[in-house]
Coordinates of N, CA and C and ligand atoms in Angstrom, one line a residue:
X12 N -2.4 33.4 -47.5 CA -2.9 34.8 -47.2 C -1.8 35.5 -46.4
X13 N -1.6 36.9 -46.6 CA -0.1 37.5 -46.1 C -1.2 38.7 -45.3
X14 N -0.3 38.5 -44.0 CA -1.0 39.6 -43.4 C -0.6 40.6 -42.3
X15 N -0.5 41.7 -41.8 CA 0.6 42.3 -40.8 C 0.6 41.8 -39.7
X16 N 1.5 41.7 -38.5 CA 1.4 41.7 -37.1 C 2.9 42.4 -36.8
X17 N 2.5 42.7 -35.2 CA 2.9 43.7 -34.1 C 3.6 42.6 -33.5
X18 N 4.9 42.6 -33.1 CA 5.3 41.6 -32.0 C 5.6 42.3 -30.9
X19 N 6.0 41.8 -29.4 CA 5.3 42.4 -28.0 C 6.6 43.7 -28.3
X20 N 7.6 43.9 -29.1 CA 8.0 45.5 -29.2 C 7.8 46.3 -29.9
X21 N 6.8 45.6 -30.7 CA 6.0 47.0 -31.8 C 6.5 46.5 -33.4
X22 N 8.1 45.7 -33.4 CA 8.0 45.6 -34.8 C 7.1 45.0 -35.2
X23 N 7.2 45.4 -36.9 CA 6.1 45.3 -38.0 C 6.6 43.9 -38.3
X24 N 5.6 42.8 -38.8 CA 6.4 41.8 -40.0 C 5.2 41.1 -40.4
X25 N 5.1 40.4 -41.5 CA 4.4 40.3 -42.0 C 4.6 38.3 -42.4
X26 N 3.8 37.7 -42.3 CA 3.5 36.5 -42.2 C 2.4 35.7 -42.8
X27 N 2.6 34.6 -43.5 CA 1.8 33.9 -44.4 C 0.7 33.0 -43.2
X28 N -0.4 33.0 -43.7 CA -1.3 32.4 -42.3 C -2.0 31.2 -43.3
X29 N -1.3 29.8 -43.1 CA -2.0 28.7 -43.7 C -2.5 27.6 -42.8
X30 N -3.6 27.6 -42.7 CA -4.2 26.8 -41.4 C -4.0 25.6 -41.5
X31 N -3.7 24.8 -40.8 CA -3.7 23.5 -40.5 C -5.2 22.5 -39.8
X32 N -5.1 21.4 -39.7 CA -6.4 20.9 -39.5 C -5.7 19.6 -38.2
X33 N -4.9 19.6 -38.4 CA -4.0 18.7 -37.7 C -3.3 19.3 -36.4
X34 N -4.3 19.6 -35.2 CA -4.1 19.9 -33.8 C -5.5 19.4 -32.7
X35 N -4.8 19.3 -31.6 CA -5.7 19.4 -30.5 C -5.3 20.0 -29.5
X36 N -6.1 19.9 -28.1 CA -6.2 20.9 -27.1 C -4.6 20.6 -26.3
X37 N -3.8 22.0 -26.3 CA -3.0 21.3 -25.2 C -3.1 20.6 -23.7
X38 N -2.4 19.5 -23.4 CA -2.4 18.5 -22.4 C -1.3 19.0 -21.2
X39 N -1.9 18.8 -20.0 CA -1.5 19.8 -18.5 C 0.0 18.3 -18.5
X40 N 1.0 18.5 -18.2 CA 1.5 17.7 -17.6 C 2.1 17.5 -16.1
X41 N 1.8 18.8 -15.6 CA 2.4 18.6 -14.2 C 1.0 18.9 -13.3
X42 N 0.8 18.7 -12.4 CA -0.3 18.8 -11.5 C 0.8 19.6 -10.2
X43 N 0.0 20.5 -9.6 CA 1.0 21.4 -8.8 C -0.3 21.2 -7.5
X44 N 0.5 20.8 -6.5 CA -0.8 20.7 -4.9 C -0.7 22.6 -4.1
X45 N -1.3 22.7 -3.9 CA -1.2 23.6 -3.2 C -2.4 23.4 -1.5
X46 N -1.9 24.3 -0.4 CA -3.1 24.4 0.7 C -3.6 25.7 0.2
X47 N -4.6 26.1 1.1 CA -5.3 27.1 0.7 C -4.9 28.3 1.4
X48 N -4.2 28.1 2.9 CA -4.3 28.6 3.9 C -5.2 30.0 3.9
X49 N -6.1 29.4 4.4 CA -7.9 29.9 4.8 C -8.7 28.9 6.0
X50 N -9.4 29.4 6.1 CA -10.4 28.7 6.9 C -11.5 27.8 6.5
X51 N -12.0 27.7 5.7 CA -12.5 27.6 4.8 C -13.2 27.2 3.5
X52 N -13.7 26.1 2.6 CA -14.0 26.2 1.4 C -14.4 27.1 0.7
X53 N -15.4 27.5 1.4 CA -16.6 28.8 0.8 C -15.4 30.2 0.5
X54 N -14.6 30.3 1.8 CA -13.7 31.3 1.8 C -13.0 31.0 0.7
X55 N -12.3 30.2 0.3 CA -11.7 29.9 -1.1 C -12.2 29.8 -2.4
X56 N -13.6 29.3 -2.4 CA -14.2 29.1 -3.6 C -14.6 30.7 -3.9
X57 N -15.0 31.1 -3.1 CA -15.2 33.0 -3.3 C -13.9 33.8 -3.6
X58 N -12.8 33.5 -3.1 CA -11.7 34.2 -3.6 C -11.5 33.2 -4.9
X59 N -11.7 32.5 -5.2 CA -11.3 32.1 -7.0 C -12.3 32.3 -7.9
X60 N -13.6 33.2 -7.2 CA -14.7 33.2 -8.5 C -15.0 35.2 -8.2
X61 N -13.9 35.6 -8.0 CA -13.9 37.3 -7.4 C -12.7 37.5 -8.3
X62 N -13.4 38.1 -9.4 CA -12.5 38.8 -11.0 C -11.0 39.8 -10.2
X63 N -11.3 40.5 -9.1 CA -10.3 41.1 -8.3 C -9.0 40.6 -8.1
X64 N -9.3 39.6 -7.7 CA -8.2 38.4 -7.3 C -7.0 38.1 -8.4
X65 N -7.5 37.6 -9.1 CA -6.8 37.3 -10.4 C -6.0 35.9 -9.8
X66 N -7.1 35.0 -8.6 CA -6.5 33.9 -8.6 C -7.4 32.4 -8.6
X67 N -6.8 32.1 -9.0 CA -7.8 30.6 -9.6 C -7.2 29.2 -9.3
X68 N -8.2 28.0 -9.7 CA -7.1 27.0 -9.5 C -8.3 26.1 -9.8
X69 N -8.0 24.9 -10.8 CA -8.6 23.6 -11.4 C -9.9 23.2 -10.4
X70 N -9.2 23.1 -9.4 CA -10.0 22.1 -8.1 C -9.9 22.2 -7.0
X71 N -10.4 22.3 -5.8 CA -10.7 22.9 -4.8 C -11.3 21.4 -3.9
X72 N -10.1 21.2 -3.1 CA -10.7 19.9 -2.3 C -11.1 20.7 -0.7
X73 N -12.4 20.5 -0.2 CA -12.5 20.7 1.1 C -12.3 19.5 2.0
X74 N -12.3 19.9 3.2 CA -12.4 19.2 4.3 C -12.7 17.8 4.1
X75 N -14.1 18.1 4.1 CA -14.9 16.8 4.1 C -15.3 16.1 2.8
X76 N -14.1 16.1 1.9 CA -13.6 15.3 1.0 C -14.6 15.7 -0.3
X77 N -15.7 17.0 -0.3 CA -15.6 17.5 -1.5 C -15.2 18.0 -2.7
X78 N -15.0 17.8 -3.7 CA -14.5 18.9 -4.6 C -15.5 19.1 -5.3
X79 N -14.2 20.6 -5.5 CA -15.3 21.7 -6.5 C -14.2 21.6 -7.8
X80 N -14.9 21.7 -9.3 CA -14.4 21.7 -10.6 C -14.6 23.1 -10.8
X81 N -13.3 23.9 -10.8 CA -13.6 25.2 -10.8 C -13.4 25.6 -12.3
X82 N -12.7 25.1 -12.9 CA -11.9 25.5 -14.5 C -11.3 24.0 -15.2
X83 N -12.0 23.6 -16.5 CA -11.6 22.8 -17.1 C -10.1 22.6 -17.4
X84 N -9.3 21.4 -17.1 CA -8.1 21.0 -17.2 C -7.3 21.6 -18.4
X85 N -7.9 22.0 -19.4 CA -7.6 21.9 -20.7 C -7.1 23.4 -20.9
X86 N -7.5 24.4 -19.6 CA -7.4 25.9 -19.7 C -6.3 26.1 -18.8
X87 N -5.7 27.6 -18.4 CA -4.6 27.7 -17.5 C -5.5 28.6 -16.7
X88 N -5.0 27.8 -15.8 CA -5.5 29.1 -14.2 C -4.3 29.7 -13.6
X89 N -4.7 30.2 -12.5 CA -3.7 31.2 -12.3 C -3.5 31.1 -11.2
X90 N -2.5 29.6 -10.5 CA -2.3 29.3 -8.9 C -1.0 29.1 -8.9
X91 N -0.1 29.3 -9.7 CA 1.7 29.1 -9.7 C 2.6 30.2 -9.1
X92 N 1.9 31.2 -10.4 CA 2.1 32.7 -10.2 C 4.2 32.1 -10.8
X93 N 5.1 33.7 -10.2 CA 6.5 32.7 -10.6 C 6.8 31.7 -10.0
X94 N 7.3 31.4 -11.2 CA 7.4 29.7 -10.7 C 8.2 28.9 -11.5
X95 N 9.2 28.0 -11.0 CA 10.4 27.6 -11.9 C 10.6 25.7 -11.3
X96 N 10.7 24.7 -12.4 CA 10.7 23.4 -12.1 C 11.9 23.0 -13.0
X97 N 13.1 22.4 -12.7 CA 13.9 22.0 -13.9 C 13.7 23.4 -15.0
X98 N 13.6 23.4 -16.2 CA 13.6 24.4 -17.3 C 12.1 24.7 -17.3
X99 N 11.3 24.3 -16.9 CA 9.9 24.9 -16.8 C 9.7 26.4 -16.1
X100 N 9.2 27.3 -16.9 CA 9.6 28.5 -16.5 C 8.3 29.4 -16.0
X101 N 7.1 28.5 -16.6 CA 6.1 28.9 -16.7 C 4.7 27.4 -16.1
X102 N 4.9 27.0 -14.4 CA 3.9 25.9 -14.3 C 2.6 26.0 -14.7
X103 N 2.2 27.7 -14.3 CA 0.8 27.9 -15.0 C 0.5 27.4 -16.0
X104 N 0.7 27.6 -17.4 CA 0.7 26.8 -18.4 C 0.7 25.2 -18.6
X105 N 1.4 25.0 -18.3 CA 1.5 23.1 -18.5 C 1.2 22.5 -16.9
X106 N 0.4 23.0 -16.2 CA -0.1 22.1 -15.0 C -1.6 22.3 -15.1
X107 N -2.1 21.1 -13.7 CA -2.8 21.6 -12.8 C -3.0 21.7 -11.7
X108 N -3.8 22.8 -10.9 CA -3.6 23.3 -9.7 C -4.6 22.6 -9.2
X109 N -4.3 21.9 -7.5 CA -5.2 21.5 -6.5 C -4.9 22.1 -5.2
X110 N -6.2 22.6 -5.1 CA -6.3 23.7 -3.6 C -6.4 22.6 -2.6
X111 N -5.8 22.4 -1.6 CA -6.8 21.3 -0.2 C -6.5 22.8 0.8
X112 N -8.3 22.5 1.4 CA -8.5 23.1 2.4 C -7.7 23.3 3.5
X113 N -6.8 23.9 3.7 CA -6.4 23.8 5.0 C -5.4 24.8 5.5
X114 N -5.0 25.3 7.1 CA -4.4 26.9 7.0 C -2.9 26.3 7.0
X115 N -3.0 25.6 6.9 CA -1.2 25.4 6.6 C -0.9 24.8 8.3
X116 N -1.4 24.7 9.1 CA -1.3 24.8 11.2 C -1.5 23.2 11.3
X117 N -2.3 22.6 10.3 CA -2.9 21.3 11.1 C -3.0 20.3 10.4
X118 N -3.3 19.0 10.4 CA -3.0 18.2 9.5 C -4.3 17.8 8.2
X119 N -4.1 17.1 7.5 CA -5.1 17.2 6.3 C -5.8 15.9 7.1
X120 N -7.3 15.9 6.3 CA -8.5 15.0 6.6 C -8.2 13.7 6.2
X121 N -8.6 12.8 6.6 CA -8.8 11.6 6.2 C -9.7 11.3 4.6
X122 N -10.8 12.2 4.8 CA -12.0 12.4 3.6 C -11.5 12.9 2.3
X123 N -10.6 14.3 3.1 CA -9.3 15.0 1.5 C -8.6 14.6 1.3
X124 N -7.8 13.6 1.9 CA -6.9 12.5 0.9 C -7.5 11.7 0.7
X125 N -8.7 11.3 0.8 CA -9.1 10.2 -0.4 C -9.2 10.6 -1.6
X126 N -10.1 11.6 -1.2 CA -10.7 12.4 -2.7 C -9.3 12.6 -3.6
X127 N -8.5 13.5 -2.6 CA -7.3 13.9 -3.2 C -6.7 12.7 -4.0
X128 N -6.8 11.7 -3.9 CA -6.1 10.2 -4.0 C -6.9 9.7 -5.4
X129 N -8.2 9.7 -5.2 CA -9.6 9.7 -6.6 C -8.6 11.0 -7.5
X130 N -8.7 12.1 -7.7 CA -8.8 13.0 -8.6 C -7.1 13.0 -8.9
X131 N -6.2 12.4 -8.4 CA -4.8 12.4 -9.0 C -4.8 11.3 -9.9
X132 N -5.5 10.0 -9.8 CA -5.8 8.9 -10.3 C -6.4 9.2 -11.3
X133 N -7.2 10.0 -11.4 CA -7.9 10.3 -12.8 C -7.5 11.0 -13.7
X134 N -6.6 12.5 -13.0 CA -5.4 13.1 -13.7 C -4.5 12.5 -14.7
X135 N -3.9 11.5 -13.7 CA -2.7 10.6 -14.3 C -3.3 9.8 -15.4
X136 N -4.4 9.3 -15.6 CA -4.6 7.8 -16.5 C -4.8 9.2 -17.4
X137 N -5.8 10.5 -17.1 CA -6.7 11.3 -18.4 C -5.6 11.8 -19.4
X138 N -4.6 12.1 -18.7 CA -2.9 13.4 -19.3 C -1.9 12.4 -19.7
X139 N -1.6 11.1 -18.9 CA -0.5 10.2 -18.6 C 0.7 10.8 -18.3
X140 N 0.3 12.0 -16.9 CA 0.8 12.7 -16.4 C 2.4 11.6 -15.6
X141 N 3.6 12.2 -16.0 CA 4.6 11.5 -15.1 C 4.4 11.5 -13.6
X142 N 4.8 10.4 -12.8 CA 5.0 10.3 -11.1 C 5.7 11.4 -10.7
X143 N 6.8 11.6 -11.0 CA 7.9 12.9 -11.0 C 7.2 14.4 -11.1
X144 N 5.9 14.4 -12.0 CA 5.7 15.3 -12.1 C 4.4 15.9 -11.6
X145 N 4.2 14.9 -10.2 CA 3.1 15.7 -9.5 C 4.0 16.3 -7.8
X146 N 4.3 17.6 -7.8 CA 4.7 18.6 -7.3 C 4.2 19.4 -6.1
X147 N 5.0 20.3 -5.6 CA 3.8 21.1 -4.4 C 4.4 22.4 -4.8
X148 N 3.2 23.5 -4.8 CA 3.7 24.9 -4.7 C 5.1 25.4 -4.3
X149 N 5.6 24.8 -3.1 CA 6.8 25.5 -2.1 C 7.8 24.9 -2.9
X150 N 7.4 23.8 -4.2 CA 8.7 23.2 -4.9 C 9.2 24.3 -5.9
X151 N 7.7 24.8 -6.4 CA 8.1 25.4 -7.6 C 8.7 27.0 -7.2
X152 N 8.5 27.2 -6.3 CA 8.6 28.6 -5.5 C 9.4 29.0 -4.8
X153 N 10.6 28.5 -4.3 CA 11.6 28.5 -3.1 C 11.4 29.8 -2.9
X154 N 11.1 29.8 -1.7 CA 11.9 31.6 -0.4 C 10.0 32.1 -1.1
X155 N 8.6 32.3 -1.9 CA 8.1 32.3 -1.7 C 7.1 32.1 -1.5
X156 N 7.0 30.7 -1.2 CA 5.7 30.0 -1.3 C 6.3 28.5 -0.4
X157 N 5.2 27.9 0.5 CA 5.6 26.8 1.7 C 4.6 25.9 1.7
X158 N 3.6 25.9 1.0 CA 2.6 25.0 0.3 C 2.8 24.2 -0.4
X159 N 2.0 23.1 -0.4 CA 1.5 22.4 1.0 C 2.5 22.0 2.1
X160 N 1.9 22.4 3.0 CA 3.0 23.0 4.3 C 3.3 21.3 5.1
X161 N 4.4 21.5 6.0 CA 4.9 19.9 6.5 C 3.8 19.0 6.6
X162 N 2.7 19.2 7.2 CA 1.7 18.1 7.6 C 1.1 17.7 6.3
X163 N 1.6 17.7 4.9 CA 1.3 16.9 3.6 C 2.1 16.3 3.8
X164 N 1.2 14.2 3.4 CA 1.9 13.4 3.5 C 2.6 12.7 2.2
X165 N 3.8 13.3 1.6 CA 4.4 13.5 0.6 C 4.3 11.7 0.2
X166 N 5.2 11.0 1.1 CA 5.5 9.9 1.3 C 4.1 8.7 1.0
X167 N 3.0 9.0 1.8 CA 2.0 8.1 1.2 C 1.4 8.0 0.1
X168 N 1.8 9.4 -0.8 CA 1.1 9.9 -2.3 C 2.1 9.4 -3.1
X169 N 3.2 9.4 -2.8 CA 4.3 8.5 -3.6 C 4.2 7.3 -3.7
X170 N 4.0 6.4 -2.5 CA 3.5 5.5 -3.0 C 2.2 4.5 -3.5
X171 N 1.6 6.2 -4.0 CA 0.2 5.4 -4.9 C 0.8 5.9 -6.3
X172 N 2.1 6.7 -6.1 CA 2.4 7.0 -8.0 C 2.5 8.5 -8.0
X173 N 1.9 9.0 -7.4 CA 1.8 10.6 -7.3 C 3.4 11.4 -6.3
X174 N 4.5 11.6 -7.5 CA 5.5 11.9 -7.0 C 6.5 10.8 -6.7
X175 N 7.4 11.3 -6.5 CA 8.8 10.2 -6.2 C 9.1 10.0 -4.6
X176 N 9.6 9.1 -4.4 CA 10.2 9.4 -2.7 C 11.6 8.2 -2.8
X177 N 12.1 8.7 -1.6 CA 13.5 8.1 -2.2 C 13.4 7.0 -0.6
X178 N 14.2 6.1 -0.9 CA 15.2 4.8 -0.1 C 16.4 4.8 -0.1
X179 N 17.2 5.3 1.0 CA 18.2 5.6 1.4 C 19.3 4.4 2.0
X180 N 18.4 3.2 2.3 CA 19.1 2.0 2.9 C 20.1 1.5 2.4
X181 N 20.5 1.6 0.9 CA 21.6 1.1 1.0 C 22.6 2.5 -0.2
X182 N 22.2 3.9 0.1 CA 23.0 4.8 -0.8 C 24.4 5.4 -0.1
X183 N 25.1 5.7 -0.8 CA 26.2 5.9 -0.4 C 26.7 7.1 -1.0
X184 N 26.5 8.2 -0.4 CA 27.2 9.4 -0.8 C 28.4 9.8 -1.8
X185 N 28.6 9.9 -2.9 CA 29.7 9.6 -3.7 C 30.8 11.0 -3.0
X186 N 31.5 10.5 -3.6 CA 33.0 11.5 -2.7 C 32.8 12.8 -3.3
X187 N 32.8 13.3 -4.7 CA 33.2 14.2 -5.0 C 31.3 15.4 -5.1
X188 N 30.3 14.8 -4.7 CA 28.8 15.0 -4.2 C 28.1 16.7 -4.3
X189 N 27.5 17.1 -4.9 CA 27.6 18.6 -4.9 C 26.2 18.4 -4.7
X190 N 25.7 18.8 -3.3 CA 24.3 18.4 -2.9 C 23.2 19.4 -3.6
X191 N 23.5 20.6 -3.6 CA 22.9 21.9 -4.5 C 22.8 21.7 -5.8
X192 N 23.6 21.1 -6.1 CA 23.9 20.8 -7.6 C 22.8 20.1 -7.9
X193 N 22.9 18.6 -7.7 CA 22.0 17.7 -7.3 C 20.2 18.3 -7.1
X194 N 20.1 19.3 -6.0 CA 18.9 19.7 -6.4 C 18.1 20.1 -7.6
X195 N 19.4 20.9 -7.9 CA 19.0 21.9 -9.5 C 18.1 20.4 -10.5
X196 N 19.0 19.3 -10.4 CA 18.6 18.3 -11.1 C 17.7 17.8 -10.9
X197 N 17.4 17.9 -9.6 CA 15.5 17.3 -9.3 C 15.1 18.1 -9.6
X198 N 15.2 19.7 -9.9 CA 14.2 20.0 -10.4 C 14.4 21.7 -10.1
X199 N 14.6 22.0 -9.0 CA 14.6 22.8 -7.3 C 15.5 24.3 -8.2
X200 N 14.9 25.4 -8.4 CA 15.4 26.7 -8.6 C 16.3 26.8 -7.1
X201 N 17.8 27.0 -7.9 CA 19.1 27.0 -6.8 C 19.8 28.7 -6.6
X202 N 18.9 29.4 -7.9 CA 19.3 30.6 -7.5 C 19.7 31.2 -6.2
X203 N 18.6 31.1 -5.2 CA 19.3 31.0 -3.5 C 18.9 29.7 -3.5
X204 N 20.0 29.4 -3.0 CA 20.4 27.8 -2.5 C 20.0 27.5 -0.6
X205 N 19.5 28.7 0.4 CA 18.9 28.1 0.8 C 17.5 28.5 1.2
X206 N 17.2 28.9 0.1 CA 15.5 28.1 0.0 C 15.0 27.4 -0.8
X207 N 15.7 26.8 -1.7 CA 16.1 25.6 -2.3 C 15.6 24.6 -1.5
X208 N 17.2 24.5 -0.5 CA 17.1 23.9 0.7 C 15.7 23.5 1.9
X209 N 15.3 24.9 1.7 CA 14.3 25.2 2.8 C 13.1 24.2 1.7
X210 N 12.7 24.6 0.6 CA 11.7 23.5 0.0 C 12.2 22.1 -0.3
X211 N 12.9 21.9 -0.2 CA 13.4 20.6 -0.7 C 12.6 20.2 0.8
X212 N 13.7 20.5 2.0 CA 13.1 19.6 3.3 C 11.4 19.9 3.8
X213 N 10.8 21.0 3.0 CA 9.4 20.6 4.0 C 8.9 19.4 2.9
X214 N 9.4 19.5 1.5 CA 8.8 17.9 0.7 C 9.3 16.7 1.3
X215 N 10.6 16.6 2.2 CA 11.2 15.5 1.4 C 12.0 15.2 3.0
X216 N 11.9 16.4 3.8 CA 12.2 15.9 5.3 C 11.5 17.0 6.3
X217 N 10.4 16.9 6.0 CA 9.6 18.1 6.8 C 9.9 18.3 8.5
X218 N 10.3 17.0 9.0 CA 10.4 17.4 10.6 C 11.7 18.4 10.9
X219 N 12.5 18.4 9.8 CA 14.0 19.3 10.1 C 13.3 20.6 9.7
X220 N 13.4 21.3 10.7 CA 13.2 23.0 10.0 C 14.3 24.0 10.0
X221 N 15.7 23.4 9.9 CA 17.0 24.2 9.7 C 17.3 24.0 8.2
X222 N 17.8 25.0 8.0 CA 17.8 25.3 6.3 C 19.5 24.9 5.7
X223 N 19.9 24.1 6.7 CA 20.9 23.3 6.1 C 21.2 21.9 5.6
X224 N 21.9 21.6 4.8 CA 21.5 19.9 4.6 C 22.4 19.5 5.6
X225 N 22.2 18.5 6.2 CA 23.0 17.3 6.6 C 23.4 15.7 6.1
X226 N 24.1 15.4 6.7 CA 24.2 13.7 6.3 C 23.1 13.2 5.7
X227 N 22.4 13.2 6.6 CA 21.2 12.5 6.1 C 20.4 12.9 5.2
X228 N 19.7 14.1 5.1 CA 19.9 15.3 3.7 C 20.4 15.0 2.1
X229 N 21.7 15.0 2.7 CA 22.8 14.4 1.5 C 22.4 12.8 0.7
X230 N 22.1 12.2 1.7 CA 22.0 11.1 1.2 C 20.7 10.6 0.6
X231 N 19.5 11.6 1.1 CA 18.1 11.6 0.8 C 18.2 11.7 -0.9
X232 N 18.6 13.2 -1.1 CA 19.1 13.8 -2.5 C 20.0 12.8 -3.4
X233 N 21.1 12.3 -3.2 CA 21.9 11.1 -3.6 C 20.9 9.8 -4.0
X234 N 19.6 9.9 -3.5 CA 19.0 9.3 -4.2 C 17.8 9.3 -5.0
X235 N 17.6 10.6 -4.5 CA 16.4 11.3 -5.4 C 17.1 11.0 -6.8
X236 N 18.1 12.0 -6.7 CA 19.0 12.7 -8.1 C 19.2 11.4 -9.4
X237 N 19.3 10.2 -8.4 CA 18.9 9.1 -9.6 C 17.4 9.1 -10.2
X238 N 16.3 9.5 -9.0 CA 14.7 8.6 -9.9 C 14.5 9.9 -10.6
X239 N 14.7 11.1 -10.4 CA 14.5 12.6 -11.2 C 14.8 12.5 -12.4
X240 N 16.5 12.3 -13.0 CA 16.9 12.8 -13.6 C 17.0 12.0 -15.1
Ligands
ZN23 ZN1 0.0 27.7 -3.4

């Protein structure tokens, strides 16, 4: 069957429409953490169910190690906003979003990383979501977004599988070393290079809040750039 369409500048063209029977639901592959910075569950669950907003997100972890299933996995919500990962240009689409309660000031619960710890586990086995590819807002966002803020413990989620973390004990900086470079490859929009910089270290060396690399910096990345790429 031949039939007209409009494409998003108006041309006309005309296209044969033969249905297939051979598809299923697209599958999220990146899971993206975010904080809420709010006070609040209620405060958050009300700004993602307020049409106004136009903001949403899969799951919603409180405090005291609730969650809320706000939007089936299988749909896109709307917690990335722009947002750039390696060639991923669009995370809304191919992720999913997890809110944890918290204003960005203080450290997460005992109760919301567990839960947090249950519902990535279940992500991972349900999608066979990559380790690499569970993320934080402030990754996909340099210069506008800082979520989940230093006090996420990147390092203990790595090693349950969720995300990478690197060992530095025996790397060795190669001579000719292009540390920016190197980021772009984990993943890290280098357009400005330092807030690049600036997200790379609240993931991956949260106590430094100077937006330059150092030695040590260098050699963190020198071994990321191997498990990334
Ligand atoms: Zn966020």
């Amino acid at each position: 069957m031949q039939y007209p369409l409009k494409d998003s500048a108006g041309v006309h063209f005309v296209t044969d429409w033969a249905g297939t029977t051979n598809f299923s639901m697209r599958r999220p592959n990146f899971v993206v953490l975010h904080h809420t910075a709010q006070n609040s569950c209620d405060q958050t669950v009300k700004t993602f169910t307020t049409t106004s907003t136009q903001v949403s997100a899969h799951y919603v972890i409180c405090r005291d190690g609730s969650v809320h299933h706000m939007l089936n996995d299988l749909l896109r919500a709307h917690h990335a906003g722009v947002s750039k990962w390696g060639n991923n240009t669009d995370l809304n689409s191919s992720s999913i979003g997890i809110e944890i309660d918290n204003n960005g000031f203080e450290l997460f619960s005992d109760a919301q990383l567990a839960s947090l710890i249950d519902l990535l586990g279940r992500l991972k086995r349900a999608y066979n979501i990559p380790a690499a590819n569970f993320i934080g807002h402030a990754d996909v966002a340099p210069g506008r977004k800082v979520d989940p803020s230093r006090f996420f413990p990147w390092k203990q989620l790595a090693e349950k599988g969720f995300g990478l973390w690197y060992d530095t004990a025996h790397t060795q900086i190669p001579p000719d070393f292009n540390a920016v470079q190197a980021l772009r490859i984990i993943g890290y929009n280098i357009s400005d290079s330092i807030t690049a910089i600036q997200s790379f270290k609240i993931h991956f060396n949260p106590a430094d809040t100077i937006n330059k690399l150092t030695s040590s910096d260098k050699k963190i990345i020198a071994d990321l750039v191997k498990k990334y790429q």
